[in-house]
Coordinates of C-alpha atoms in Angstrom, one line a residue:
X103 CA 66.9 -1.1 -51.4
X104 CA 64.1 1.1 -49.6
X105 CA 60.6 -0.4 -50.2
X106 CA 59.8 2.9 -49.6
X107 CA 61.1 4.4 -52.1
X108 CA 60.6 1.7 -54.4
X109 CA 56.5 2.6 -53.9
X110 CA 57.5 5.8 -55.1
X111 CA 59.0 5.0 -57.9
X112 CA 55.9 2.6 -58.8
X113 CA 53.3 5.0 -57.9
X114 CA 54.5 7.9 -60.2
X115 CA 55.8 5.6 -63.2
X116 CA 53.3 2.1 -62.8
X117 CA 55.3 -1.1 -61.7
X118 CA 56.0 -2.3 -65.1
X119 CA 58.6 0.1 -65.3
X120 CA 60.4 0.3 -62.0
X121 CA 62.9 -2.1 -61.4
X122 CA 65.6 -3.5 -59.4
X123 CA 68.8 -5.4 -59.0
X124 CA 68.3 -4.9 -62.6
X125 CA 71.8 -6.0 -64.4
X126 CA 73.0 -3.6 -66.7
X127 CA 74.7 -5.7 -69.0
X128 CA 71.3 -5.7 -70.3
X129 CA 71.2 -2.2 -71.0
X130 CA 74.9 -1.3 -72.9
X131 CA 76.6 -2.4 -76.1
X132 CA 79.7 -3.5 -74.1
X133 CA 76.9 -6.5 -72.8
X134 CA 79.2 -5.6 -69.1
X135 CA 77.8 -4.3 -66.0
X136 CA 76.7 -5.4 -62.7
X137 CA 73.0 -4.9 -61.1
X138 CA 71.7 -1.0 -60.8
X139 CA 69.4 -0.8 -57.5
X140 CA 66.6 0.9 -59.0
X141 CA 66.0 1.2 -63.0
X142 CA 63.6 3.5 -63.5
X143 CA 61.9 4.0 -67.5
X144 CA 59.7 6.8 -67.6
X145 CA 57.9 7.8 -70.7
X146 CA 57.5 11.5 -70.8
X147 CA 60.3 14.6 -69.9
X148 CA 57.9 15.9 -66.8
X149 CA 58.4 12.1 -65.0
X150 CA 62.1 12.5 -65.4
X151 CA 62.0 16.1 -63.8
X152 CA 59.6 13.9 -61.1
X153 CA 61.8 10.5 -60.9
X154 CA 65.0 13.4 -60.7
X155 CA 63.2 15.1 -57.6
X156 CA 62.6 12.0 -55.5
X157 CA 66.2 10.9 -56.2
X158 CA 67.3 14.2 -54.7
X159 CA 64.7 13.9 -51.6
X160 CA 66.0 10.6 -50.6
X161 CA 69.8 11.6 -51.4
X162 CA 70.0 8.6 -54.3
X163 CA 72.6 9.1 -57.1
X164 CA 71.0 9.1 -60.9
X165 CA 72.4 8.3 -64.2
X166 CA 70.6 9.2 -67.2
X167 CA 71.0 6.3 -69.8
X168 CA 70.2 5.9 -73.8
X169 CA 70.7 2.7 -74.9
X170 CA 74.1 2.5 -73.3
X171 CA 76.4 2.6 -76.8
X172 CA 79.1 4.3 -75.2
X173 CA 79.1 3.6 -71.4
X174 CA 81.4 0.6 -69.2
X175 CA 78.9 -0.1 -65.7
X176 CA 81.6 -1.6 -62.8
X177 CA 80.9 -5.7 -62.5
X178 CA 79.7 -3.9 -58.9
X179 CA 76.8 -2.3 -59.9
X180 CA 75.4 1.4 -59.5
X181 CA 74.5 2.3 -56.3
X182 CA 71.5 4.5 -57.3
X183 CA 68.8 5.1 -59.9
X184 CA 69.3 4.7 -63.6
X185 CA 66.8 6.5 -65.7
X186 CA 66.5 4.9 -69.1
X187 CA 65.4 7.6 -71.7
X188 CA 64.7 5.0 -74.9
X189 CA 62.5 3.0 -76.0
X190 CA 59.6 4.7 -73.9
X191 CA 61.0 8.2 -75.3
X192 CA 61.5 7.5 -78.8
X193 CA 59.0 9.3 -81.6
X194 CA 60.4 10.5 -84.8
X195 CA 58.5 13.1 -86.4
X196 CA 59.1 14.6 -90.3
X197 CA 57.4 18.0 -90.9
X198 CA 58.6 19.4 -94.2
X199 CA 62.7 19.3 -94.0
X200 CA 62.6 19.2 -90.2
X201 CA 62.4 16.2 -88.1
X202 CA 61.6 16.1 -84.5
X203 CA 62.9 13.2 -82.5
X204 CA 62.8 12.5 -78.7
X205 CA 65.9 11.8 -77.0
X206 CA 65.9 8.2 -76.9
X207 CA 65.3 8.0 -80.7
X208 CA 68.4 5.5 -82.4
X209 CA 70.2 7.4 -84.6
X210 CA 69.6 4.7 -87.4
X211 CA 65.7 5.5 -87.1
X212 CA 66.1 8.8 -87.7
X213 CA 68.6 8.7 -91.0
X214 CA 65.8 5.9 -91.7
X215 CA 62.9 8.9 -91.2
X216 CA 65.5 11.1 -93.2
X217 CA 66.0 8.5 -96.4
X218 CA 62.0 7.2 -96.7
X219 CA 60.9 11.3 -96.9
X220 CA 64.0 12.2 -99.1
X221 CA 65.6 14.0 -96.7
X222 CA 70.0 14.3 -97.1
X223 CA 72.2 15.6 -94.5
X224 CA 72.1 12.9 -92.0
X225 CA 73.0 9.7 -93.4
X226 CA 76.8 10.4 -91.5
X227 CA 74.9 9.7 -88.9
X228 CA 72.8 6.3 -89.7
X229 CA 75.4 3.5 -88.5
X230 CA 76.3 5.5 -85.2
X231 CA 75.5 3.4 -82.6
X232 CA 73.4 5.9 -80.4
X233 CA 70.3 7.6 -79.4
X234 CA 69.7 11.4 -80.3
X235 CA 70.2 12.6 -77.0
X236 CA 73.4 11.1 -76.7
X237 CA 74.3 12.5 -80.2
X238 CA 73.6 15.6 -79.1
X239 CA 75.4 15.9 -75.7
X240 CA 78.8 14.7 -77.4
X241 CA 78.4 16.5 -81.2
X242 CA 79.0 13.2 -82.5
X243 CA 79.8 12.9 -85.6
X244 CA 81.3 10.6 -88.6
X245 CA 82.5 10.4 -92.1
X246 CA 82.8 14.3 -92.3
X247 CA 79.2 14.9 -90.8
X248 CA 78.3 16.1 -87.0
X249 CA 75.5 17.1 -85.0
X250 CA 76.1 21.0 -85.3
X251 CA 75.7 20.5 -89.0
X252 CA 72.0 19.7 -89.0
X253 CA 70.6 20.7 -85.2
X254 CA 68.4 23.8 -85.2
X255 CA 67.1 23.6 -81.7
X256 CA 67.3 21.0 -78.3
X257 CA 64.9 20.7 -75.1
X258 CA 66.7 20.0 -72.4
X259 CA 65.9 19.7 -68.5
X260 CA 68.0 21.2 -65.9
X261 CA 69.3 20.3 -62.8
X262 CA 66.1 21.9 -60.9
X263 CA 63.9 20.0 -63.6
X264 CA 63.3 23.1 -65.4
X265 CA 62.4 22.8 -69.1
X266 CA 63.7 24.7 -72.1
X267 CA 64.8 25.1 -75.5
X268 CA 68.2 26.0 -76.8
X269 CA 69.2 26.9 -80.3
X270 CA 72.4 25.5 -82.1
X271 CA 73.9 28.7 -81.7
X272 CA 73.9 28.5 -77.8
X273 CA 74.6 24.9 -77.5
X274 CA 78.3 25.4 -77.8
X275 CA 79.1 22.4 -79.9
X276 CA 82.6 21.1 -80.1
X277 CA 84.6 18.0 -80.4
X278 CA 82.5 15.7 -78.6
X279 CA 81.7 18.1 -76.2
X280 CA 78.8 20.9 -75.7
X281 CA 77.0 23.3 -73.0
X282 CA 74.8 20.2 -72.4
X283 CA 77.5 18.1 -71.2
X284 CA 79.5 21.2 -69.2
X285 CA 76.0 22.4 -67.6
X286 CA 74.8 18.7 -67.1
X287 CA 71.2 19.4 -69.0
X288 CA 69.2 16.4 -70.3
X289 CA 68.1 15.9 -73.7
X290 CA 64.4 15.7 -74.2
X291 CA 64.0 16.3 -77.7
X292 CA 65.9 17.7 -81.1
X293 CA 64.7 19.3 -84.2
X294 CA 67.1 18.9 -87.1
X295 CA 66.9 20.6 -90.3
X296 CA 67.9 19.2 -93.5
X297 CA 67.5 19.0 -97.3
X298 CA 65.7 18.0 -100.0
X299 CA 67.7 15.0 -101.8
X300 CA 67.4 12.4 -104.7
X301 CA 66.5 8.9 -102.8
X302 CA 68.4 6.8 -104.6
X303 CA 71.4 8.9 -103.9
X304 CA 70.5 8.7 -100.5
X305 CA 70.1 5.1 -100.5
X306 CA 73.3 4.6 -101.7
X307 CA 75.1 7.1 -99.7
X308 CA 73.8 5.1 -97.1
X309 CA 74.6 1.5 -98.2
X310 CA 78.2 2.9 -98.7
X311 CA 78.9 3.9 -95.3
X312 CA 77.1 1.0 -94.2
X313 CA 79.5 -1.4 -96.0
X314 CA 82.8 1.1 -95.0
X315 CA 81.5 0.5 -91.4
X316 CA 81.1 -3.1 -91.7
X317 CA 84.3 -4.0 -93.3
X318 CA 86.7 -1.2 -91.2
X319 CA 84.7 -2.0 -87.6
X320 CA 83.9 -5.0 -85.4
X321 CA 80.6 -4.6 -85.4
X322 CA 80.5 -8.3 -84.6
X323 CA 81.7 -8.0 -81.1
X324 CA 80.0 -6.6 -78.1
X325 CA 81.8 -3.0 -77.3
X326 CA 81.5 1.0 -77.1
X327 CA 82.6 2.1 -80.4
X328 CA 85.7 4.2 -80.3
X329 CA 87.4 3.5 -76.7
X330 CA 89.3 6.3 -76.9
X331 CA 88.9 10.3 -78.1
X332 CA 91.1 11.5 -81.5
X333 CA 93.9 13.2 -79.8
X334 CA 94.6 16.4 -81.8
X335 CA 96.5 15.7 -84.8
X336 CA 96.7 12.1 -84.4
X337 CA 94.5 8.8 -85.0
X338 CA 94.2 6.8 -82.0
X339 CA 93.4 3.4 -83.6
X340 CA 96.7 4.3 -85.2
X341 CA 98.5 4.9 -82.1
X342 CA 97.5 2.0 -80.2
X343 CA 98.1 -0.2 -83.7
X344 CA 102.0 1.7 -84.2
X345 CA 102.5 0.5 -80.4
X346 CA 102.0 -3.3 -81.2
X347 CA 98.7 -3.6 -79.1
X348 CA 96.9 -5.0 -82.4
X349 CA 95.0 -8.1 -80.9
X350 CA 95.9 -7.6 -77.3
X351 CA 93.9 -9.1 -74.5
X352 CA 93.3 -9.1 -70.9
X353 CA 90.6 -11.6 -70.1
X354 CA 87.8 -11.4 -72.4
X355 CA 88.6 -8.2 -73.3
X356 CA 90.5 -7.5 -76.2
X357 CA 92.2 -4.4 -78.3
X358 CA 90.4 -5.0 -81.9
X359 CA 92.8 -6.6 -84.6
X360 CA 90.1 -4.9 -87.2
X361 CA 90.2 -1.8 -85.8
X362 CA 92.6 -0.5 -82.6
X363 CA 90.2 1.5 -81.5
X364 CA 87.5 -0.3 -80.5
X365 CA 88.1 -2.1 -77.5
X366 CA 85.8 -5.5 -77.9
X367 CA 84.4 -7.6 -75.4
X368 CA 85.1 -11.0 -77.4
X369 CA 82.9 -13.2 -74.7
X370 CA 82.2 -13.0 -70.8
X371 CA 84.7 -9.8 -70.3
X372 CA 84.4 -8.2 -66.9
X373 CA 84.4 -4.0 -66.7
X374 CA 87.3 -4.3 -64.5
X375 CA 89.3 -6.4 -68.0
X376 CA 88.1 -3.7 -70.2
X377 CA 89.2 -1.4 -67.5
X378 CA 93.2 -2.7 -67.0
X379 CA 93.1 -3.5 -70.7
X380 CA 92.9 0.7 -71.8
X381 CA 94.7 1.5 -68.9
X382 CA 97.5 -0.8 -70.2
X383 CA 96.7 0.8 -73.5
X384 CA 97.3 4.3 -72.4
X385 CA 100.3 3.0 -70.4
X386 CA 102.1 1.8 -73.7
X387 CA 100.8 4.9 -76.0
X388 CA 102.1 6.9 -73.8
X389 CA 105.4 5.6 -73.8
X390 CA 105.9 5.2 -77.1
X391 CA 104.6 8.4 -78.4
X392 CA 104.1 10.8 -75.5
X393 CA 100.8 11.1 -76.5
X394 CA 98.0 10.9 -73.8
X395 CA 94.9 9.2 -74.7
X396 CA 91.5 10.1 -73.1
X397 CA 88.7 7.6 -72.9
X398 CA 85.9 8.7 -74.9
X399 CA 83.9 5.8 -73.1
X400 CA 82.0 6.9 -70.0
X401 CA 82.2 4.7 -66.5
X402 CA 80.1 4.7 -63.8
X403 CA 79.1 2.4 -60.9
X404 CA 81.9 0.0 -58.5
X405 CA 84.5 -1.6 -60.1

């Protein structure tokens, strides 16, 4: 690491949030991933742009994290900068039926905006393991709710740290897919727009899906939700359950017997377990029903 560079870093952001050798097992749901060189947590979009420039001066890869629900980080590390858009970029603001939120808002603290002002629409989204930004680059959705159902306009940041705002109707929203994603824009912030609702209804709505989530997912193991995209006209969990993988495990990492979809880190899994075990997965699927299964989880760093 370049002490150099890490004065930078310091001098634009203040040392308390510049780090490094910083192990990002810390920082995803999968509780895997070996040390990122630099870990950078600015608190306003115009410091990304500014942490983004410096990285492109001094040639230095950059990831843009959330709070690292759907990402596997090699046992090796990242060799770069990760820029952690969270905590530090995380208001949630309700004007009439519109709430604004900053990219690094959790999901769950937004539905939890949208219930306490009797706002419906978005409790689909309230036991998604995610930030906003992340929503929003991938559509996500669940329980017959997505993104494009409620979005009325992002800020994003492009690749020359320019910043602007999109409508819905030009964000090109798809299965978990978008003109974010393809164009490789950043989320800064999303305005959604929803509807006036009964609270109780909303509670319950809530406390449903809640208890469906609880008792169909293993929420009590480290892991990246749904390892695996819905290939068209099938269920992967269903797949991967019809092949006989229910329960099976390389290392510490194991397919889910609650749910086959979810690959779980059931203690002290490495990336590169979690990495042979969906390979083996997609190996087996394959073969048994010809059907290709694409990771929905995203990797980066050395594995």
């Amino acid at each position: 690491m370049n002490s150099e560079i890490i004065k930078k870093f310091c001098d634009l952001l203040g040392e308390e949030r510049v780090f490094t050798g910083e192990a990002m097992s810390r920082h995803t749901t999968f509780k895997i991933g070996g040390p990122a060189d630099y870990f950078l947590m600015p608190d306003k979009g115009e410091d990304v742009g500014r942490v983004i420039k410096i990285c492109k001066e001094k040639e230095i890869p950059y990831f843009i994290l959330g709070n690292g629900s759907n990402l596997l980080v090699g046992d090796g590390g990242y060799r770069g900068a990760v820029i952690q858009i969270y905590r530090n970029m995380s208001s949630v603001t309700v004007e009439g039926n519109e709430i604004t939120a900053q990219a690094g808002a959790l999901l769950s603290a937004v539905a939890a905006a949208a219930k306490n002002a009797s706002l419906t629409g978005f409790e689909f989204a309230g036991g998604i393991p995610g930030t906003i930004g992340g929503a929003v680059v991938m559509n996500a959705g669940a329980y017959g709710g997505e993104m494009k159902d409620v979005l009325t306009e992002v800020t994003v940041m492009n690749a020359e740290g320019d910043i602007f705002t999109l409508p819905t109707e030009e964000l090109e929203l798809g299965y978990r897919t978008s003109i974010i994603k393809t164009a490789g824009y950043i989320v800064l912030e999303a305005k959604i727009r929803l509807k006036e609702g009964d609270p109780e209804v909303i509670r319950e709505t809530m406390k449903d899906l809640t208890i469906r989530r609880t008792t169909k997912q293993p929420l009590e193991y480290p892991s990246a939700g749904s390892t695996f995209k819905r290939p068209e006209g099938y269920f992967a969990g269903k797949l991967i359950m019809d092949s006989g993988l229910a329960g099976y495990q390389v290392g510490g990492a194991q397919v889910s017997e609650k749910h086959c979809g979810f690959v779980i880190n059931r203690g002290n899994a490495t990336a590169a377990e979690i990495l042979q075990l969906m390979k083996d997965v997609q190996e087996r699927v394959k073969k048994q029903s010809g059907v290709t299964l694409e990771p929905e989880v995203k990797m980066i760093g050395e594995f």
